[in-house]
Amino acid sequence: VVAPTAHGLAPARGHTRRAALRSAGAASIAGLFGPLEPTRAALVQTPICEQGEGAGCAELAGESALLRELQEKSAQNRVARDKASLERYSYNNFSDYFAAGFPPRRLVRHSDGTFEALTDAEIDAAIKAGRVAKGSPGTPWQNYKGRNPYYFLDDD
């Protein structure tokens, strides 16, 4: 749509090539993918089964006794996995932080999975007093007592 102006013909207000291309592009995208809202709503309404717990577990297992048994084992192991994940997060994210301090400190693991930051002198004194022991750094990732070079003995 064009309208006369003092300098000749120009597109009418709101009817530019850019606006036409935008509306055509939006229409083609909507035609390709369809409306997204019903899909999003279906995803939100789907019952969830996470680590053997949730409203969707029974539906997911169906008639399978094996799947129900695996879901029960998964739910029982959830606390241990969460604890191991927290220990791994704490050790991986805070050991460098305390090592860069002045004086530098090392993380010493308690049996409950928490850590205490001690200087090398404090660790040496605790080893001599029999409160701290050295772990074996070559153990697997699951064994955080071994992965962490030092752990408290009196907590066990």
PDB file of C-alpha atoms in Angstrom:
ATOM      1  CA  VAL A   1       0.000   0.000   0.000  1.00  0.00           C
ATOM      2  CA  VAL A   2       1.449   3.328  -0.997  1.00  0.00           C
ATOM      3  CA  ALA A   3       0.423   6.846  -0.127  1.00  0.00           C
ATOM      4  CA  PRO A   4       1.275  10.120  -1.844  1.00  0.00           C
ATOM      5  CA  THR A   5       3.739  12.383  -0.047  1.00  0.00           C
ATOM      6  CA  ALA A   6       5.359  15.716  -0.842  1.00  0.00           C
ATOM      7  CA  HIS A   7       8.331  13.830  -2.336  1.00  0.00           C
ATOM      8  CA  GLY A   8       6.342  11.264  -4.324  1.00  0.00           C
ATOM      9  CA  LEU A   9       4.890   7.920  -3.420  1.00  0.00           C
ATOM     10  CA  ALA A  10       5.957   6.148  -0.165  1.00  0.00           C
ATOM     11  CA  PRO A  11       4.694   3.138   1.736  1.00  0.00           C
ATOM     12  CA  ALA A  12       1.752   3.870   3.957  1.00  0.00           C
ATOM     13  CA  ARG A  13       2.451   4.018   7.652  1.00  0.00           C
ATOM     14  CA  GLY A  14       3.012   0.484   9.069  1.00  0.00           C
ATOM     15  CA  HIS A  15       3.236  -1.071   5.576  1.00  0.00           C
ATOM     16  CA  THR A  16       6.962  -1.339   4.946  1.00  0.00           C
ATOM     17  CA  ARG A  17       8.910  -4.107   3.288  1.00  0.00           C
ATOM     18  CA  ARG A  18      10.495  -4.933   6.650  1.00  0.00           C
ATOM     19  CA  ALA A  19       7.089  -5.357   8.324  1.00  0.00           C
ATOM     20  CA  ALA A  20       5.886  -7.553   5.455  1.00  0.00           C
ATOM     21  CA  LEU A  21       8.970  -9.779   5.667  1.00  0.00           C
ATOM     22  CA  ARG A  22       8.603 -10.111   9.444  1.00  0.00           C
ATOM     23  CA  SER A  23       4.977 -11.208   9.227  1.00  0.00           C
ATOM     24  CA  ALA A  24       5.757 -13.635   6.376  1.00  0.00           C
ATOM     25  CA  GLY A  25       8.669 -15.115   8.357  1.00  0.00           C
ATOM     26  CA  ALA A  26       6.576 -15.500  11.485  1.00  0.00           C
ATOM     27  CA  ALA A  27       3.814 -17.182   9.498  1.00  0.00           C
ATOM     28  CA  SER A  28       6.237 -19.633   7.872  1.00  0.00           C
ATOM     29  CA  ILE A  29       7.840 -20.557  11.208  1.00  0.00           C
ATOM     30  CA  ALA A  30       4.439 -21.116  12.797  1.00  0.00           C
ATOM     31  CA  GLY A  31       3.484 -23.244   9.789  1.00  0.00           C
ATOM     32  CA  LEU A  32       6.598 -25.399  10.116  1.00  0.00           C
ATOM     33  CA  PHE A  33       6.560 -25.978  13.848  1.00  0.00           C
ATOM     34  CA  GLY A  34       2.928 -25.423  14.712  1.00  0.00           C
ATOM     35  CA  PRO A  35       1.806 -23.855  17.950  1.00  0.00           C
ATOM     36  CA  LEU A  36       4.220 -24.574  20.784  1.00  0.00           C
ATOM     37  CA  GLU A  37       1.940 -24.042  23.787  1.00  0.00           C
ATOM     38  CA  PRO A  38       0.059 -27.410  23.712  1.00  0.00           C
ATOM     39  CA  THR A  39       3.393 -29.251  23.547  1.00  0.00           C
ATOM     40  CA  ARG A  40       4.784 -27.354  26.519  1.00  0.00           C
ATOM     41  CA  ALA A  41       1.649 -28.013  28.531  1.00  0.00           C
ATOM     42  CA  ALA A  42       1.907 -31.747  27.823  1.00  0.00           C
ATOM     43  CA  LEU A  43       5.516 -31.801  29.007  1.00  0.00           C
ATOM     44  CA  VAL A  44       4.659 -30.068  32.264  1.00  0.00           C
ATOM     45  CA  GLN A  45       1.753 -32.418  32.963  1.00  0.00           C
ATOM     46  CA  THR A  46       3.775 -35.619  32.431  1.00  0.00           C
ATOM     47  CA  PRO A  47       4.266 -37.405  35.796  1.00  0.00           C
ATOM     48  CA  ILE A  48       7.909 -37.706  36.783  1.00  0.00           C
ATOM     49  CA  CYS A  49       9.815 -40.724  38.086  1.00  0.00           C
ATOM     50  CA  GLU A  50      13.221 -39.634  39.367  1.00  0.00           C
ATOM     51  CA  GLN A  51      15.593 -41.972  41.196  1.00  0.00           C
ATOM     52  CA  GLY A  52      12.765 -44.420  41.859  1.00  0.00           C
ATOM     53  CA  GLU A  53      10.434 -41.836  43.398  1.00  0.00           C
ATOM     54  CA  GLY A  54       7.579 -39.819  41.952  1.00  0.00           C
ATOM     55  CA  ALA A  55       4.071 -40.019  40.579  1.00  0.00           C
ATOM     56  CA  GLY A  56       5.215 -41.445  37.234  1.00  0.00           C
ATOM     57  CA  CYS A  57       7.017 -44.512  38.608  1.00  0.00           C
ATOM     58  CA  ALA A  58       3.981 -46.802  38.712  1.00  0.00           C
ATOM     59  CA  GLU A  59       2.976 -45.838  35.179  1.00  0.00           C
ATOM     60  CA  LEU A  60       6.521 -46.271  33.904  1.00  0.00           C
ATOM     61  CA  ALA A  61       6.968 -49.711  35.475  1.00  0.00           C
ATOM     62  CA  GLY A  62       3.587 -50.944  34.280  1.00  0.00           C
ATOM     63  CA  GLU A  63       3.259 -54.689  34.884  1.00  0.00           C
ATOM     64  CA  SER A  64       7.021 -55.311  35.056  1.00  0.00           C
ATOM     65  CA  ALA A  65       8.150 -56.659  38.431  1.00  0.00           C
ATOM     66  CA  LEU A  66      11.781 -56.117  37.431  1.00  0.00           C
ATOM     67  CA  LEU A  67      11.252 -52.400  36.799  1.00  0.00           C
ATOM     68  CA  ARG A  68       9.397 -51.986  40.119  1.00  0.00           C
ATOM     69  CA  GLU A  69      12.261 -53.762  41.915  1.00  0.00           C
ATOM     70  CA  LEU A  70      14.847 -51.535  40.232  1.00  0.00           C
ATOM     71  CA  GLN A  71      12.854 -48.426  41.143  1.00  0.00           C
ATOM     72  CA  GLU A  72      12.745 -49.542  44.796  1.00  0.00           C
ATOM     73  CA  LYS A  73      16.521 -50.124  44.844  1.00  0.00           C
ATOM     74  CA  SER A  74      17.078 -46.760  43.221  1.00  0.00           C
ATOM     75  CA  ALA A  75      14.915 -45.042  45.843  1.00  0.00           C
ATOM     76  CA  GLN A  76      16.809 -46.792  48.661  1.00  0.00           C
ATOM     77  CA  ASN A  77      20.183 -45.701  47.253  1.00  0.00           C
ATOM     78  CA  ARG A  78      19.113 -42.104  46.696  1.00  0.00           C
ATOM     79  CA  VAL A  79      20.369 -40.819  50.064  1.00  0.00           C
ATOM     80  CA  ALA A  80      23.800 -42.392  49.563  1.00  0.00           C
ATOM     81  CA  ARG A  81      24.073 -40.963  46.033  1.00  0.00           C
ATOM     82  CA  ASP A  82      23.034 -37.501  47.219  1.00  0.00           C
ATOM     83  CA  LYS A  83      25.615 -37.629  50.025  1.00  0.00           C
ATOM     84  CA  ALA A  84      28.364 -38.761  47.637  1.00  0.00           C
ATOM     85  CA  SER A  85      27.413 -36.016  45.200  1.00  0.00           C
ATOM     86  CA  LEU A  86      27.612 -33.366  47.931  1.00  0.00           C
ATOM     87  CA  GLU A  87      31.017 -34.673  49.066  1.00  0.00           C
ATOM     88  CA  ARG A  88      32.335 -34.648  45.497  1.00  0.00           C
ATOM     89  CA  TYR A  89      31.007 -31.105  44.977  1.00  0.00           C
ATOM     90  CA  SER A  90      32.537 -29.853  48.235  1.00  0.00           C
ATOM     91  CA  TYR A  91      35.937 -31.401  47.633  1.00  0.00           C
ATOM     92  CA  ASN A  92      36.182 -30.437  43.961  1.00  0.00           C
ATOM     93  CA  ASN A  93      35.020 -26.863  44.444  1.00  0.00           C
ATOM     94  CA  PHE A  94      36.553 -25.854  47.774  1.00  0.00           C
ATOM     95  CA  SER A  95      39.942 -27.590  47.959  1.00  0.00           C
ATOM     96  CA  ASP A  96      41.557 -25.119  45.527  1.00  0.00           C
ATOM     97  CA  TYR A  97      39.870 -22.173  47.267  1.00  0.00           C
ATOM     98  CA  PHE A  98      41.400 -23.017  50.642  1.00  0.00           C
ATOM     99  CA  ALA A  99      44.763 -24.001  49.106  1.00  0.00           C
ATOM    100  CA  ALA A 100      45.092 -20.481  47.674  1.00  0.00           C
ATOM    101  CA  GLY A 101      44.589 -18.805  51.057  1.00  0.00           C
ATOM    102  CA  PHE A 102      47.252 -17.481  53.388  1.00  0.00           C
ATOM    103  CA  PRO A 103      48.217 -19.675  55.073  1.00  0.00           C
ATOM    104  CA  PRO A 104      47.194 -22.405  52.646  1.00  0.00           C
ATOM    105  CA  ARG A 105      44.798 -24.979  54.046  1.00  0.00           C
ATOM    106  CA  ARG A 106      43.841 -28.509  53.060  1.00  0.00           C
ATOM    107  CA  LEU A 107      40.463 -30.152  53.407  1.00  0.00           C
ATOM    108  CA  VAL A 108      40.250 -32.939  55.989  1.00  0.00           C
ATOM    109  CA  ARG A 109      37.175 -35.140  55.694  1.00  0.00           C
ATOM    110  CA  HIS A 110      34.891 -36.033  58.614  1.00  0.00           C
ATOM    111  CA  SER A 111      33.024 -39.352  58.540  1.00  0.00           C
ATOM    112  CA  ASP A 112      29.693 -37.559  57.977  1.00  0.00           C
ATOM    113  CA  GLY A 113      31.009 -36.177  54.666  1.00  0.00           C
ATOM    114  CA  THR A 114      31.771 -32.654  55.836  1.00  0.00           C
ATOM    115  CA  PHE A 115      35.220 -31.121  55.535  1.00  0.00           C
ATOM    116  CA  GLU A 116      37.395 -29.009  57.772  1.00  0.00           C
ATOM    117  CA  ALA A 117      40.125 -26.743  56.385  1.00  0.00           C
ATOM    118  CA  LEU A 118      43.405 -27.148  58.297  1.00  0.00           C
ATOM    119  CA  THR A 119      46.911 -25.827  57.743  1.00  0.00           C
ATOM    120  CA  ASP A 120      49.783 -28.255  57.138  1.00  0.00           C
ATOM    121  CA  ALA A 121      51.061 -27.645  60.682  1.00  0.00           C
ATOM    122  CA  GLU A 122      47.620 -28.452  62.135  1.00  0.00           C
ATOM    123  CA  ILE A 123      47.419 -31.610  60.012  1.00  0.00           C
ATOM    124  CA  ASP A 124      50.898 -32.749  61.106  1.00  0.00           C
ATOM    125  CA  ALA A 125      49.996 -32.191  64.766  1.00  0.00           C
ATOM    126  CA  ALA A 126      46.698 -34.084  64.313  1.00  0.00           C
ATOM    127  CA  ILE A 127      48.497 -36.997  62.624  1.00  0.00           C
ATOM    128  CA  LYS A 128      50.972 -37.193  65.528  1.00  0.00           C
ATOM    129  CA  ALA A 129      48.065 -37.071  68.007  1.00  0.00           C
ATOM    130  CA  GLY A 130      46.273 -39.882  66.148  1.00  0.00           C
ATOM    131  CA  ARG A 131      43.238 -37.802  65.155  1.00  0.00           C
ATOM    132  CA  VAL A 132      43.946 -37.619  61.402  1.00  0.00           C
ATOM    133  CA  ALA A 133      45.191 -40.244  58.944  1.00  0.00           C
ATOM    134  CA  LYS A 134      46.347 -40.159  55.355  1.00  0.00           C
ATOM    135  CA  GLY A 135      44.131 -41.739  52.747  1.00  0.00           C
ATOM    136  CA  SER A 136      45.359 -43.535  49.660  1.00  0.00           C
ATOM    137  CA  PRO A 137      44.937 -41.173  46.690  1.00  0.00           C
ATOM    138  CA  GLY A 138      44.829 -44.002  44.130  1.00  0.00           C
ATOM    139  CA  THR A 139      41.426 -45.330  45.209  1.00  0.00           C
ATOM    140  CA  PRO A 140      38.324 -45.067  42.995  1.00  0.00           C
ATOM    141  CA  TRP A 141      36.157 -41.951  42.821  1.00  0.00           C
ATOM    142  CA  GLN A 142      33.408 -43.549  44.895  1.00  0.00           C
ATOM    143  CA  ASN A 143      35.714 -43.859  47.917  1.00  0.00           C
ATOM    144  CA  TYR A 144      35.999 -40.245  49.058  1.00  0.00           C
ATOM    145  CA  LYS A 145      37.797 -41.189  52.256  1.00  0.00           C
ATOM    146  CA  GLY A 146      40.588 -42.553  50.064  1.00  0.00           C
ATOM    147  CA  ARG A 147      40.383 -39.856  47.397  1.00  0.00           C
ATOM    148  CA  ASN A 148      40.815 -37.105  49.944  1.00  0.00           C
ATOM    149  CA  PRO A 149      44.402 -37.262  51.197  1.00  0.00           C
ATOM    150  CA  TYR A 150      43.404 -36.757  54.865  1.00  0.00           C
ATOM    151  CA  TYR A 151      40.496 -37.868  57.052  1.00  0.00           C
ATOM    152  CA  PHE A 152      39.596 -37.746  60.737  1.00  0.00           C
ATOM    153  CA  LEU A 153      39.898 -41.018  62.669  1.00  0.00           C
ATOM    154  CA  ASP A 154      37.832 -40.151  65.753  1.00  0.00           C
ATOM    155  CA  ASP A 155      34.666 -39.666  63.689  1.00  0.00           C
ATOM    156  CA  ASP A 156      34.404 -43.341  62.682  1.00  0.00           C
TER     157      ASP A 156
END
